Tab-separated table of C-alpha atoms in Angstrom:
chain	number	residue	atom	x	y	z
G	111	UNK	CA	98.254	98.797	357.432
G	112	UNK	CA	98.550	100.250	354.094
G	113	UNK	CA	100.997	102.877	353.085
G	114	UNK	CA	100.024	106.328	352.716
G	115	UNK	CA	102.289	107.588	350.137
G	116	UNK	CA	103.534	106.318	347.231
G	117	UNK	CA	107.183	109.120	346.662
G	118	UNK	CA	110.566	107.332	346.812
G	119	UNK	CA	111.934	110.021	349.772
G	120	UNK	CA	109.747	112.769	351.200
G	121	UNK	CA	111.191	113.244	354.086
G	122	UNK	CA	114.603	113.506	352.203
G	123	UNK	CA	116.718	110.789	354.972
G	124	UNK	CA	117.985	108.943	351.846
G	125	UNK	CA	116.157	106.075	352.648
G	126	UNK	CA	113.091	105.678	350.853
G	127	UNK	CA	109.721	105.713	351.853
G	128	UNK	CA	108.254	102.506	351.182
G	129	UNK	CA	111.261	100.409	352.808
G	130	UNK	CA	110.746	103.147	355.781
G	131	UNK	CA	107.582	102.479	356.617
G	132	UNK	CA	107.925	98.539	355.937
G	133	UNK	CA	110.431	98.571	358.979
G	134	UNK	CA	108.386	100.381	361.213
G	135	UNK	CA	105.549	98.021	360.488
G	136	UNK	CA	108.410	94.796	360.927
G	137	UNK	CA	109.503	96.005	364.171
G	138	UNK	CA	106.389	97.555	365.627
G	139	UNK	CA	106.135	97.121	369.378
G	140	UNK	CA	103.455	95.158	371.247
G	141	UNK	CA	101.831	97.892	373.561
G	142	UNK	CA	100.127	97.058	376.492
G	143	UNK	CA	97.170	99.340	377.849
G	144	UNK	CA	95.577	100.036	380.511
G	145	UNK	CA	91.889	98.617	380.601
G	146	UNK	CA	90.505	101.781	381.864
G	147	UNK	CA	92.638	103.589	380.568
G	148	UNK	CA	91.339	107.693	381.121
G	149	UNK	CA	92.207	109.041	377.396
G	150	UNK	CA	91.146	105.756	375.999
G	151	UNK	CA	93.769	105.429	373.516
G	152	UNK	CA	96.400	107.154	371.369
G	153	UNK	CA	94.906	109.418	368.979
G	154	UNK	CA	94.735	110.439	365.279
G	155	UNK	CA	96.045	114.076	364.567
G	156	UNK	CA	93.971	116.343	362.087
G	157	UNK	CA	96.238	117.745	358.991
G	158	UNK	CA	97.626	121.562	359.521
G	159	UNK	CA	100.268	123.376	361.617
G	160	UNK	CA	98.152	123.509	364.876
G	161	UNK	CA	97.896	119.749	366.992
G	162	UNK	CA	93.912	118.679	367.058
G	163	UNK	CA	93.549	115.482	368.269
G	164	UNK	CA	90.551	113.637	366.136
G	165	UNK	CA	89.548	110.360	367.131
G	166	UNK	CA	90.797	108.075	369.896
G	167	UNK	CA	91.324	105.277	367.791
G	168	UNK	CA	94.740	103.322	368.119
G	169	UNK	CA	96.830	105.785	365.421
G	170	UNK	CA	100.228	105.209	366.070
G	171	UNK	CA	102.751	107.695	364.791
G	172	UNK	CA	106.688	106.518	363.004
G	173	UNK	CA	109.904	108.019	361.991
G	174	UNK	CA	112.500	106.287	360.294
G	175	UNK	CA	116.139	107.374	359.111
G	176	UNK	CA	119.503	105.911	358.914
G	177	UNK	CA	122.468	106.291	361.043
G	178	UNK	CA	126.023	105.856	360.722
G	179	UNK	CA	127.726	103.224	363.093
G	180	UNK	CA	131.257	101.883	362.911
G	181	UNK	CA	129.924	98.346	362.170
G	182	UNK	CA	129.429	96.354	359.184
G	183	UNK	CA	125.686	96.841	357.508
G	184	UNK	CA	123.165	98.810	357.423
G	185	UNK	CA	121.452	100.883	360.099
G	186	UNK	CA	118.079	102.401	361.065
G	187	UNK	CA	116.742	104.108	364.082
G	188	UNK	CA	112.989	103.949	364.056
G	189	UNK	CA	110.625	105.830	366.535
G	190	UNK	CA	107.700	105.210	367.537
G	191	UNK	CA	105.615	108.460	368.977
G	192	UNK	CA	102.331	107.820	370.471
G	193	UNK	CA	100.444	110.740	371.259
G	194	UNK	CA	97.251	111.409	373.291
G	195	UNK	CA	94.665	114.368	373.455
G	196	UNK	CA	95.858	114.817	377.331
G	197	UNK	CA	97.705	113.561	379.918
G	198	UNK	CA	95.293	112.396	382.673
G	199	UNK	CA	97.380	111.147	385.408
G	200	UNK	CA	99.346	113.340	388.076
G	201	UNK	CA	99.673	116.754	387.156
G	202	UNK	CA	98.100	116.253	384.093
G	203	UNK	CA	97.760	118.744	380.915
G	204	UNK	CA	96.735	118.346	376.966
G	205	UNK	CA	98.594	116.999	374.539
G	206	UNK	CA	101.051	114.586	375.932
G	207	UNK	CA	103.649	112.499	373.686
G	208	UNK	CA	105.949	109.455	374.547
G	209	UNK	CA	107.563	107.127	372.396
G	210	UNK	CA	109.577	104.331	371.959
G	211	UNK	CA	112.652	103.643	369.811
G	212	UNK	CA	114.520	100.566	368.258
G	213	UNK	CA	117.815	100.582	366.615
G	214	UNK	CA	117.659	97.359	363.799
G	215	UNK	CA	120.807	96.311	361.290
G	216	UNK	CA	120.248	94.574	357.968
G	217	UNK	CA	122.905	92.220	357.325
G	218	UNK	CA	122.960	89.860	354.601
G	219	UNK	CA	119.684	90.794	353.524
G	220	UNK	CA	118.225	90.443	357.604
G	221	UNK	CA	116.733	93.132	359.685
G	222	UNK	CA	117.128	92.853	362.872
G	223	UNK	CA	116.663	94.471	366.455
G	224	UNK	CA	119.663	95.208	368.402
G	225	UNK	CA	118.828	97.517	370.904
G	226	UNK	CA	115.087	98.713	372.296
G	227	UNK	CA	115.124	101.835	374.379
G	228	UNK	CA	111.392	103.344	376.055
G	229	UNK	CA	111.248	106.841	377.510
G	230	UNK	CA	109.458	107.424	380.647
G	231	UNK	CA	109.385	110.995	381.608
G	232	UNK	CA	112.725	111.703	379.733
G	233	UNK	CA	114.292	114.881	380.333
G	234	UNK	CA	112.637	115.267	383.348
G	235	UNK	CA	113.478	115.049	387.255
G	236	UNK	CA	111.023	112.259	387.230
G	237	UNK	CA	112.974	110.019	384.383
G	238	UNK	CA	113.486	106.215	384.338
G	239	UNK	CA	113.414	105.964	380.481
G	240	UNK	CA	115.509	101.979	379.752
G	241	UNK	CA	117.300	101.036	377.210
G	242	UNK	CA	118.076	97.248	376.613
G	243	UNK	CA	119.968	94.524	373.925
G	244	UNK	CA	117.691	93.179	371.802
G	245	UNK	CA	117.760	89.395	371.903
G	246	UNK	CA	116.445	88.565	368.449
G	247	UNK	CA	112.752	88.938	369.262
G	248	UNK	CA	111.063	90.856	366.254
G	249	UNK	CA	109.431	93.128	368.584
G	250	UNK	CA	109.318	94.730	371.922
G	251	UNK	CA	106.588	94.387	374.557
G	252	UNK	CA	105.897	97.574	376.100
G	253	UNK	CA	103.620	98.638	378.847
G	254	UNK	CA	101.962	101.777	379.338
G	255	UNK	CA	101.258	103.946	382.195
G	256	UNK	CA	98.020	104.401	383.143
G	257	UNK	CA	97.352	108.026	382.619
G	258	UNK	CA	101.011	109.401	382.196
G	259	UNK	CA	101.405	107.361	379.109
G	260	UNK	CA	105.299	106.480	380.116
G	261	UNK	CA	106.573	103.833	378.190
G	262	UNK	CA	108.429	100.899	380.064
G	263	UNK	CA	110.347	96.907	378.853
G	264	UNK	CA	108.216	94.738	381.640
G	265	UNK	CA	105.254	95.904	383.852
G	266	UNK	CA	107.238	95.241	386.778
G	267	UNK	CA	109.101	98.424	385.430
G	268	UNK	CA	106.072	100.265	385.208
G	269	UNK	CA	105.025	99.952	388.644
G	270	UNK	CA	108.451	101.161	389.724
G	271	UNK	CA	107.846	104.425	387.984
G	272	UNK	CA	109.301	108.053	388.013
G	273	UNK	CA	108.595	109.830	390.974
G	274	UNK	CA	105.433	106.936	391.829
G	275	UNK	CA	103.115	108.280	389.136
G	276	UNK	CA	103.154	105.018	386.900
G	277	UNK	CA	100.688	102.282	387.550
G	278	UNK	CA	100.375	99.282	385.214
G	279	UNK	CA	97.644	96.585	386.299
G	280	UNK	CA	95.120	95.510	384.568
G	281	UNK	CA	96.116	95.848	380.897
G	282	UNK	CA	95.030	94.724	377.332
G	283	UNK	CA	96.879	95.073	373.851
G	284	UNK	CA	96.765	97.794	372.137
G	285	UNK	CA	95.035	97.444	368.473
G	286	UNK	CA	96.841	99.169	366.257
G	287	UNK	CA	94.479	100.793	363.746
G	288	UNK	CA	97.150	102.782	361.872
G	289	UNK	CA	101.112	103.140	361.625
G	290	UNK	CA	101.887	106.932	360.209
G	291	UNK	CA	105.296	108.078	358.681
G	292	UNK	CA	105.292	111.151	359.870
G	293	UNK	CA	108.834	112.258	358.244
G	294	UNK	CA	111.715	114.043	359.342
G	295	UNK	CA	112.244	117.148	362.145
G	296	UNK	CA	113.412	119.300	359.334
G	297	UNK	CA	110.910	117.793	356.271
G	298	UNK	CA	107.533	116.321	357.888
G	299	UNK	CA	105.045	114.504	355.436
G	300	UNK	CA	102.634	116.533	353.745
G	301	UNK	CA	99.853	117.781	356.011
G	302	UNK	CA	101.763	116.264	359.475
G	303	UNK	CA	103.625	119.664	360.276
G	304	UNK	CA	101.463	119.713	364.004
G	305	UNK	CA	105.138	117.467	364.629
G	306	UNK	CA	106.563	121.066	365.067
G	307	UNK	CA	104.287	122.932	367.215
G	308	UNK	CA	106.058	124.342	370.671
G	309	UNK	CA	102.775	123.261	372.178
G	310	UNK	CA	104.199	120.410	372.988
G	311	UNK	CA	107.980	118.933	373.022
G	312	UNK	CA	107.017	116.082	370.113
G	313	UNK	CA	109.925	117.987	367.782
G	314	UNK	CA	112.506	117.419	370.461
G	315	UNK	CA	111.769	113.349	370.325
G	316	UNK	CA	112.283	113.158	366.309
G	317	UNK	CA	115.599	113.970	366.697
């Protein structure tokens, strides 16, 4: 997955770029899908203010910044938006976006994961988004609604859903055609300010 710009700090975090998007590609989750899945899979966003889903082709979205903990080392919060031309399950609509998160510490030169967290309907009445310790594994398996696109830690989850809209069964891995930096709330990359639109409530997740 090569990177898609070359600037030491776009998005104006303080951490630059090329490390950013080297940690979301380290710590990428594993995402399982469902095989009949009715959007198909997550898809690729066309440049401009408005959000256009293009193709359905495995895009997945990332957002990297620093954070200040009362810890020795150095920490980043990484997110990890997938988005979808529509929500097809219960009470379904266009546009839909869910993502998952990962908090990682470099110490001594070492990133790690130390904590995983995967919303599922967040901010809703319907929420049963998880957070858990990471336990050294470099990345997180996650499985994906059928439909509703919630994100949950074990499939068991999943089929324990909010409000009994979640379903995973039959599921496959998700390939991954490409991981997209897509900056900063306040500074989005170049041609990625869609992020903003009050079409949908992707803004509220890059905080």
């Amino acid at each position: 997955m090569p990177l898609l710009l070359n600037a030491a700090d776009l998005d104006r975090d303080g951490l630059d770029d090329a490390e950013e998007q080297a940690l979301l590609e380290q710590f990428l989750p594993r995402f399982h899908l469902d095989r009949k899945e009715c959007d198909v899979s997550p898809a690729e966003f066309l440049p401009g203010a408005t959000p256009r889903p293009g193709e359905r082709n495995g895009t997945i979205y990332g957002q990297a910044f620093p954070v200040e903990r009362q810890r020795e080392g150095q920490w980043v919060e990484l997110h990890y938006p997938r988005l979808w031309a529509r929500d097809c399950g219960r009470g379904g609509h266009d546009l839909d976006a869910e993502h998952v998160s990962a908090l990682v510490s470099r110490t001594g030169g070492v990133w790690r994961a130390e904590y995983w967290y995967a919303a599922a309907h967040e901010s809703t009445v319907c929420d049963v988004s998880m957070v858990r310790k990471a336990g050294g594994e470099a990345r997180a398996e996650v499985w994906i609604s059928s439909g509703k696109h919630a994100s949950f830690l074990s499939k068991e989850s999943c089929n324990r859903g909010g409000c009994g809209g979640d379903k995973c069964q039959e599921t496959k891995v998700l390939h991954v055609k490409r991981l997209v930096n897509v900056g900063q709330k306040d500074a989005p990359m170049p041609g990625f300010e869609w992020v903003l639109s009050t079409q949908w409530p992707l803004a509220e997740k890059l905080d």
